[in-house]
Amino acid sequence: MASFWLASPKWLQGDCSSNMSTLHPTLSLASISPNGGNLSLASAYGVDISIMRIDQLAAELLLHVFRSCDSVADVLNLSVICRRLHRVLNSTSKLHILARAAETEFGPLEDIIQVLTQNESQPAHIIRHAPISDPLLKQVIQLGVVARKWETIYPFKKWKIDFENRRSLTNDERLRLRRAVYRLWLYHRAFHSSVYDRHSRCLRHVVLERAQLLHNWSTQELAEIEDLRLVMGDIVQNYICPSNGTIQRKFRKRYPDSSQQLSFNIHLNYPSPSTTSLSSHDHSLFQMGPEASIQQYFHTAHSRNYAESPAKFRSRFRNDLSHDPGYEGWGDEIPHYYIMQDMLKLDPGQILWLRDHALLKEQVEEFVWSLGEWFRNNGETFGDTLDYVMNERGLEVGEFRSAVAGRDMGIVLD
């Protein structure tokens, strides 16, 4: 049975329209009884109230309620209230209603579809269209959930220094952030793969192919992507691959009375394939696993087999006989710079997953090894391509990056 009840005054149905003029102008929500929706002043003003269950409403009204939902979870939860609501949703344009909710919650869907339909058979800059289907919608939600997580992370990193000015993002800023996530994800999927090794990054036809994709977007939209990249770089630098200096500083902050000298390993030693316990399949962004409140309807991005021991139960600063925090450092200055360039080839979903589930250096190394030989010693190319496009547009690269850092351009504008 339905648990929702609607109070339907007859004067709203046209039977007692004359009673509208008798309503007291000071009538407020305080006069509504909390025990079922009846108006305690109804009899005093001559308003006849009839109670109707939501499952007794006309199908047109129920569809209007479904279309008013602003999240996929709301649509699905509403559909399981009773059998009639379930039948109404499934007997009509269910995919259209879910796609509309997904557009509001995770949009823009057009940019998500570009990521999901990208393949080597056609250039990345070609705009692709795909009809909404159930499998496609599930993948849309998977990417959308990742983008929504970046909405939570972004303010903490954007106002990292002037934290007293930190605030929530507006709806327009959230949309720009999600759009930047999807477009950067598209670039990573198209050009940060085994097809493009370290020897092909500077070939002219490859550079032009990368630039064609960036030319699809305005300078302001490119600034939004660069703004997101700065936040992602901060996470990689401080949480996934911290330098020796970062480890030293955080260790002294956690153990101020300790006189221990940390032992830093200046080499990045990847484990051999025979000892690697993880595969690229384990880290697929489209693995099945429970997540959040919509887990009963859709699978999420990551497998649970490696996440059973979450990062919060481990610590790179654990100091005992079997673990020296210094081993968690990724080098300093030049070595660390090249490692950062390698790791910035990871897409937004992979960076988020490593941040949450791979706290120790050896786990990150295993993940890097699972990606293949092409990934190592092969820096990211978005930054160079962005410089190339800015020069083609006659813009000063330094001024562009300063404008992004100063919030004159980007996702958040001051």
Coordinates of C-alpha atoms in Angstrom, one line a residue:
M1 CA 0.0 0.0 0.0
A2 CA 1.1 3.5 -0.6
S3 CA 2.6 5.4 2.3
F4 CA 2.0 8.8 0.7
W5 CA -1.3 10.6 1.1
L6 CA -2.5 13.7 -0.7
A7 CA -5.0 16.2 0.7
S8 CA -7.3 17.2 -2.2
P9 CA -9.6 20.2 -1.3
K10 CA -12.7 20.1 -3.5
W11 CA -12.4 23.8 -4.2
L12 CA -9.2 22.9 -6.1
Q13 CA -11.3 20.6 -8.2
G14 CA -13.7 23.4 -9.1
D15 CA -16.6 22.3 -6.8
C16 CA -16.2 25.1 -4.3
S17 CA -14.3 27.9 -6.0
S18 CA -16.3 30.5 -4.2
N19 CA -14.7 29.4 -0.9
M20 CA -11.3 30.7 -2.0
S21 CA -12.4 34.2 -1.1
T22 CA -13.3 33.1 2.4
L23 CA -9.8 31.9 3.3
H24 CA -8.1 34.0 5.9
P25 CA -5.0 35.8 4.6
T26 CA -3.0 34.8 7.6
L27 CA -3.5 31.0 7.0
S28 CA 0.0 29.4 7.4
L29 CA 1.6 26.0 7.5
A30 CA 1.3 26.1 11.2
S31 CA -2.4 25.3 10.9
I32 CA -1.7 22.0 9.2
S33 CA -2.1 19.0 11.4
P34 CA 1.0 16.7 11.4
N35 CA -1.1 13.5 11.7
G36 CA -2.3 13.0 8.2
G37 CA -2.4 16.2 6.2
N38 CA -5.8 17.6 7.4
L39 CA -6.3 21.3 7.8
S40 CA -7.3 22.0 11.4
L41 CA -9.0 25.2 10.2
A42 CA -10.8 23.5 7.4
S43 CA -14.2 23.4 9.1
A44 CA -13.8 27.0 10.3
Y45 CA -13.5 28.3 6.7
G46 CA -15.9 25.9 5.1
V47 CA -13.2 24.0 3.1
D48 CA -14.2 20.4 2.5
I49 CA -11.1 18.1 2.5
S50 CA -11.1 14.7 0.9
I51 CA -8.1 12.3 1.3
M52 CA -6.8 10.4 -1.7
R53 CA -4.0 7.9 -1.8
I54 CA -1.2 8.6 -4.3
D55 CA -1.7 5.3 -6.0
Q56 CA -5.3 6.4 -6.8
L57 CA -4.2 9.4 -8.8
A58 CA -4.5 9.4 -12.6
A59 CA -1.6 8.1 -14.5
E60 CA -1.0 11.5 -16.0
L61 CA -0.5 13.0 -12.6
L62 CA 1.8 10.2 -11.5
L63 CA 3.9 10.7 -14.6
H64 CA 4.2 14.4 -13.8
V65 CA 5.4 13.4 -10.3
F66 CA 8.0 11.1 -11.9
R67 CA 9.2 13.8 -14.3
S68 CA 9.5 16.2 -11.4
C69 CA 12.2 14.0 -9.7
D70 CA 15.6 15.5 -9.9
S71 CA 17.7 12.3 -9.3
V72 CA 17.7 8.8 -10.6
A73 CA 17.4 7.4 -7.1
D74 CA 14.2 9.4 -6.5
V75 CA 12.6 8.0 -9.6
L76 CA 13.5 4.4 -8.7
N77 CA 12.6 4.8 -5.0
L78 CA 9.2 6.3 -5.9
S79 CA 8.5 3.4 -8.3
V80 CA 8.8 0.8 -5.5
I81 CA 6.2 2.4 -3.2
C82 CA 3.4 0.3 -4.7
R83 CA 2.6 -1.9 -7.6
R84 CA 0.7 0.8 -9.5
L85 CA 3.5 3.2 -9.4
H86 CA 5.8 0.5 -10.6
R87 CA 3.5 -0.4 -13.5
V88 CA 3.0 3.3 -14.5
L89 CA 6.7 3.8 -14.7
N90 CA 7.5 0.6 -16.6
S91 CA 4.5 0.9 -19.0
T92 CA 5.6 4.3 -20.3
S93 CA 8.8 6.0 -21.4
K94 CA 10.8 4.8 -18.4
L95 CA 14.2 5.4 -20.1
H96 CA 13.1 8.9 -21.0
I97 CA 12.2 9.7 -17.4
L98 CA 15.4 8.2 -16.1
A99 CA 17.5 10.0 -18.7
R100 CA 15.8 13.3 -17.8
A101 CA 16.6 12.7 -14.1
A102 CA 20.2 11.7 -15.0
E103 CA 20.6 14.9 -17.0
T104 CA 19.6 17.0 -13.9
E105 CA 21.7 15.0 -11.5
F106 CA 24.8 14.0 -13.6
G107 CA 24.5 16.1 -16.8
P108 CA 25.5 17.1 -19.3
L109 CA 24.7 13.7 -20.8
E110 CA 26.1 14.7 -24.2
D111 CA 29.6 14.8 -22.7
I112 CA 29.2 11.5 -20.9
I113 CA 28.1 9.9 -24.1
Q114 CA 31.3 11.1 -25.8
V115 CA 33.3 9.3 -23.2
L116 CA 31.3 6.1 -23.3
T117 CA 31.3 5.9 -27.1
Q118 CA 34.9 6.8 -27.7
N119 CA 36.9 4.2 -29.6
E120 CA 39.8 3.9 -32.0
S121 CA 37.7 3.5 -35.1
Q122 CA 37.0 7.3 -35.3
P123 CA 38.8 10.5 -34.3
A124 CA 38.0 11.7 -30.7
H125 CA 36.9 15.1 -31.8
I126 CA 34.0 13.8 -33.9
I127 CA 30.7 14.4 -32.0
R128 CA 28.9 11.1 -31.5
H129 CA 25.2 10.4 -30.7
A130 CA 23.8 7.3 -29.1
P131 CA 20.2 6.3 -28.3
I132 CA 19.5 5.9 -24.6
S133 CA 19.3 2.3 -23.6
D134 CA 19.4 0.5 -20.2
P135 CA 23.1 -0.6 -20.5
L136 CA 24.1 2.9 -21.6
L137 CA 22.2 4.5 -18.8
K138 CA 23.9 2.3 -16.3
Q139 CA 27.3 3.4 -17.5
V140 CA 26.1 7.1 -17.5
I141 CA 25.3 6.7 -13.8
Q142 CA 28.7 5.1 -13.1
L143 CA 30.5 8.1 -14.6
G144 CA 28.1 10.5 -13.0
V145 CA 28.7 9.1 -9.5
V146 CA 32.4 9.7 -9.9
A147 CA 31.8 13.3 -11.1
R148 CA 29.5 14.0 -8.1
K149 CA 32.3 12.8 -5.8
W150 CA 34.6 15.4 -7.4
E151 CA 31.9 18.0 -6.5
T152 CA 32.6 17.2 -2.8
I153 CA 36.4 17.2 -3.1
Y154 CA 36.8 20.3 -5.3
P155 CA 35.9 23.0 -2.7
F156 CA 38.4 21.6 -0.1
K157 CA 41.2 21.8 -2.7
K158 CA 40.2 25.0 -4.4
W159 CA 40.1 26.9 -1.1
K160 CA 43.0 25.0 0.4
I161 CA 44.9 28.1 1.4
D162 CA 42.2 30.7 2.0
F163 CA 40.0 28.1 3.7
E164 CA 38.0 30.8 5.6
N165 CA 36.4 31.6 2.2
R166 CA 35.4 28.0 1.4
R167 CA 31.8 27.5 0.3
S168 CA 29.6 25.1 -1.5
L169 CA 29.4 25.2 -5.3
T170 CA 26.5 26.7 -7.0
N171 CA 24.4 24.7 -9.4
D172 CA 26.2 26.3 -12.4
E173 CA 29.6 25.6 -10.9
R174 CA 28.6 22.0 -10.3
L175 CA 27.6 21.7 -13.9
R176 CA 30.9 23.2 -15.1
L177 CA 32.9 20.9 -12.8
R178 CA 31.1 17.7 -14.0
R179 CA 31.5 18.9 -17.6
A180 CA 35.2 19.3 -17.1
V181 CA 35.4 15.8 -15.5
Y182 CA 33.8 14.2 -18.5
R183 CA 35.9 16.1 -21.1
L184 CA 39.1 15.4 -19.3
W185 CA 38.0 11.8 -19.1
L186 CA 37.4 11.7 -22.8
Y187 CA 40.9 13.1 -23.5
H188 CA 42.5 10.4 -21.2
R189 CA 40.5 7.6 -22.8
A190 CA 41.4 8.8 -26.3
F191 CA 45.1 9.7 -25.9
H192 CA 46.5 8.2 -22.7
S193 CA 46.5 4.6 -23.8
S194 CA 48.8 1.9 -25.1
V195 CA 48.3 3.2 -28.7
Y196 CA 50.4 6.3 -27.9
D197 CA 53.7 5.4 -26.4
R198 CA 56.5 7.8 -25.4
H199 CA 57.9 7.8 -28.9
S200 CA 54.8 9.1 -30.6
R201 CA 53.9 12.0 -28.3
C202 CA 55.7 14.6 -30.4
L203 CA 54.8 13.3 -33.8
R204 CA 53.1 16.2 -35.7
H205 CA 50.0 14.2 -36.8
V206 CA 49.5 13.0 -33.3
V207 CA 49.8 16.5 -31.9
L208 CA 47.3 17.8 -34.4
E209 CA 44.9 15.0 -33.6
R210 CA 45.0 15.9 -29.9
A211 CA 44.6 19.6 -30.7
Q212 CA 41.5 18.9 -32.8
L213 CA 39.7 17.6 -29.7
L214 CA 40.6 20.7 -27.6
H215 CA 39.5 23.0 -30.4
N216 CA 36.0 21.6 -29.8
W217 CA 35.9 23.7 -26.6
S218 CA 36.1 27.4 -26.0
T219 CA 38.9 29.0 -24.1
Q220 CA 36.7 29.3 -21.0
E221 CA 35.8 25.6 -21.2
L222 CA 39.5 24.7 -21.5
A223 CA 40.1 26.9 -18.4
E224 CA 37.6 24.8 -16.5
I225 CA 39.4 21.6 -17.5
E226 CA 42.8 23.1 -16.4
D227 CA 41.2 24.2 -13.1
L228 CA 40.2 20.6 -12.5
R229 CA 43.6 19.3 -13.5
L230 CA 45.2 21.5 -10.8
V231 CA 43.0 20.0 -8.2
M232 CA 43.7 16.5 -9.4
G233 CA 47.5 17.2 -9.5
D234 CA 47.3 18.3 -5.8
I235 CA 45.6 15.0 -4.9
V236 CA 48.3 13.0 -6.8
Q237 CA 51.1 15.0 -5.3
N238 CA 49.9 14.9 -1.6
Y239 CA 47.9 11.7 -1.3
I240 CA 48.8 9.2 -4.0
C241 CA 52.5 9.9 -4.8
P242 CA 53.8 12.2 -2.0
S243 CA 57.4 13.4 -2.3
N244 CA 60.0 12.6 0.3
G245 CA 59.7 16.1 1.6
T246 CA 55.9 15.7 2.1
I247 CA 56.4 12.4 3.9
Q248 CA 59.0 14.0 6.2
R249 CA 56.8 17.0 6.9
K250 CA 53.7 15.0 7.7
F251 CA 55.7 12.5 9.8
R252 CA 57.1 15.3 12.0
K253 CA 53.7 16.8 12.3
R254 CA 52.3 13.5 13.5
Y255 CA 55.2 12.6 15.7
P256 CA 56.7 15.9 16.9
D257 CA 58.7 14.3 19.7
S258 CA 60.3 11.6 17.5
S259 CA 64.0 11.9 16.7
Q260 CA 63.9 9.0 14.1
Q261 CA 65.6 9.6 10.8
L262 CA 63.4 8.3 8.0
S263 CA 65.0 6.0 5.4
F264 CA 64.0 7.2 1.9
N265 CA 64.3 4.9 -1.2
I266 CA 65.5 7.1 -4.0
H267 CA 64.5 4.5 -6.6
L268 CA 61.0 3.7 -7.9
N269 CA 61.0 -0.1 -8.0
Y270 CA 58.0 -1.7 -9.6
P271 CA 57.2 -5.2 -8.6
S272 CA 57.8 -8.0 -11.0
P273 CA 54.7 -9.4 -13.0
S274 CA 54.9 -12.7 -11.0
T275 CA 54.4 -10.9 -7.7
T276 CA 51.7 -8.5 -8.9
S277 CA 48.5 -9.5 -7.3
L278 CA 46.3 -7.0 -9.2
S279 CA 45.4 -6.8 -12.8
S280 CA 43.9 -4.0 -14.9
H281 CA 40.6 -5.9 -14.8
D282 CA 40.5 -5.5 -11.0
H283 CA 40.8 -1.7 -11.4
S284 CA 38.3 -1.4 -14.2
L285 CA 36.1 1.6 -13.8
F286 CA 33.1 -0.5 -14.8
Q287 CA 33.4 -3.4 -12.3
M288 CA 30.3 -4.5 -10.4
G289 CA 30.0 -3.8 -6.8
P290 CA 27.7 -2.3 -4.2
E291 CA 27.7 1.5 -3.6
A292 CA 25.6 4.2 -2.0
S293 CA 21.9 4.2 -1.9
I294 CA 21.3 3.2 -5.5
Q295 CA 23.3 0.0 -5.2
Q296 CA 20.2 -2.1 -5.5
Y297 CA 19.5 -0.7 -9.0
F298 CA 22.9 -0.1 -10.5
H299 CA 26.4 -1.4 -10.2
T300 CA 29.2 1.0 -9.5
A301 CA 32.7 1.7 -10.8
H302 CA 35.0 -0.5 -8.7
S303 CA 35.3 -4.1 -7.5
R304 CA 35.0 -4.9 -3.9
N305 CA 37.6 -7.7 -3.9
Y306 CA 40.4 -5.2 -3.4
A307 CA 38.4 -2.7 -1.4
E308 CA 37.6 -5.0 1.5
S309 CA 40.5 -3.5 3.4
P310 CA 39.8 0.2 3.0
A311 CA 42.5 2.8 3.1
K312 CA 41.3 4.2 6.4
F313 CA 42.5 1.0 8.2
R314 CA 46.1 1.4 6.8
S315 CA 48.5 4.2 7.2
R316 CA 51.7 5.1 5.4
F317 CA 52.9 6.7 8.6
R318 CA 52.7 3.5 10.6
N319 CA 56.0 3.4 12.4
D320 CA 57.1 -0.1 13.6
L321 CA 59.8 -2.7 12.9
S322 CA 58.1 -3.9 9.7
H323 CA 57.4 -0.5 8.2
D324 CA 59.4 2.7 7.8
P325 CA 57.3 5.7 6.7
G326 CA 60.3 6.9 4.6
Y327 CA 59.6 4.0 2.1
E328 CA 56.4 5.7 1.2
G329 CA 58.1 8.7 -0.4
W330 CA 58.3 9.0 -4.2
G331 CA 61.5 11.0 -4.5
D332 CA 62.2 14.7 -4.6
E333 CA 62.5 17.4 -7.2
I334 CA 63.3 16.0 -10.7
P335 CA 62.5 12.3 -10.0
H336 CA 59.2 13.2 -8.3
Y337 CA 58.3 15.6 -11.2
Y338 CA 58.6 12.8 -13.8
I339 CA 56.5 10.5 -11.6
M340 CA 53.9 13.2 -11.3
Q341 CA 53.8 13.5 -15.1
D342 CA 53.3 9.7 -15.4
M343 CA 50.5 9.7 -12.9
L344 CA 48.6 12.6 -14.4
K345 CA 47.7 10.3 -17.3
L346 CA 45.2 8.6 -14.9
D347 CA 41.6 9.6 -15.5
P348 CA 39.4 11.2 -12.8
G349 CA 37.9 7.9 -11.8
Q350 CA 41.3 6.1 -11.4
I351 CA 42.7 9.0 -9.3
L352 CA 39.6 9.0 -7.1
W353 CA 39.9 5.2 -6.7
L354 CA 43.6 5.3 -5.8
R355 CA 42.9 8.1 -3.3
D356 CA 40.3 6.0 -1.5
H357 CA 41.7 2.5 -1.7
A358 CA 45.5 2.5 -2.4
L359 CA 47.2 4.4 0.5
L360 CA 50.5 2.5 0.5
K361 CA 53.2 3.0 -2.1
E362 CA 53.4 -0.7 -2.9
Q363 CA 49.7 -0.7 -3.8
V364 CA 50.1 2.2 -6.1
E365 CA 53.1 0.6 -7.8
E366 CA 51.1 -2.6 -8.3
F367 CA 48.3 -0.6 -10.0
V368 CA 50.8 1.2 -12.2
W369 CA 52.4 -2.1 -13.2
S370 CA 48.9 -3.5 -14.1
L371 CA 48.4 -0.7 -16.6
G372 CA 51.2 -2.0 -18.9
E373 CA 54.7 -0.9 -20.0
W374 CA 53.4 2.0 -22.0
F375 CA 52.3 3.9 -18.8
R376 CA 55.7 4.2 -17.2
N377 CA 58.2 6.9 -18.3
N378 CA 55.6 8.4 -20.6
G379 CA 54.3 11.7 -19.3
E380 CA 50.8 13.2 -19.8
T381 CA 50.2 15.2 -22.9
F382 CA 47.2 17.4 -22.1
G383 CA 49.4 20.3 -20.7
D384 CA 51.5 20.4 -23.9
T385 CA 48.5 20.2 -26.1
L386 CA 46.8 23.0 -24.2
D387 CA 49.8 25.2 -24.7
Y388 CA 49.8 24.3 -28.4
V389 CA 46.1 25.3 -28.8
M390 CA 46.5 28.5 -26.8
N391 CA 49.4 29.5 -29.1
E392 CA 47.2 28.7 -32.2
R393 CA 44.5 31.0 -30.8
G394 CA 47.1 33.8 -30.2
L395 CA 46.8 33.7 -26.4
E396 CA 49.6 34.0 -23.9
V397 CA 49.9 30.7 -22.1
G398 CA 51.3 32.2 -18.9
E399 CA 48.5 34.7 -18.7
F400 CA 46.0 32.0 -19.3
R401 CA 47.4 29.8 -16.5
S402 CA 47.6 32.8 -14.1
A403 CA 44.0 33.6 -14.8
V404 CA 43.0 30.1 -13.9
A405 CA 45.1 30.1 -10.7
G406 CA 43.7 33.6 -9.8
R407 CA 40.0 32.4 -10.4
D408 CA 39.5 34.9 -13.2
M409 CA 38.8 31.9 -15.4
G410 CA 37.8 28.3 -14.6
I411 CA 35.1 26.6 -12.7
V412 CA 34.8 29.1 -9.8
L413 CA 35.0 32.8 -10.8
D414 CA 35.8 35.5 -8.2

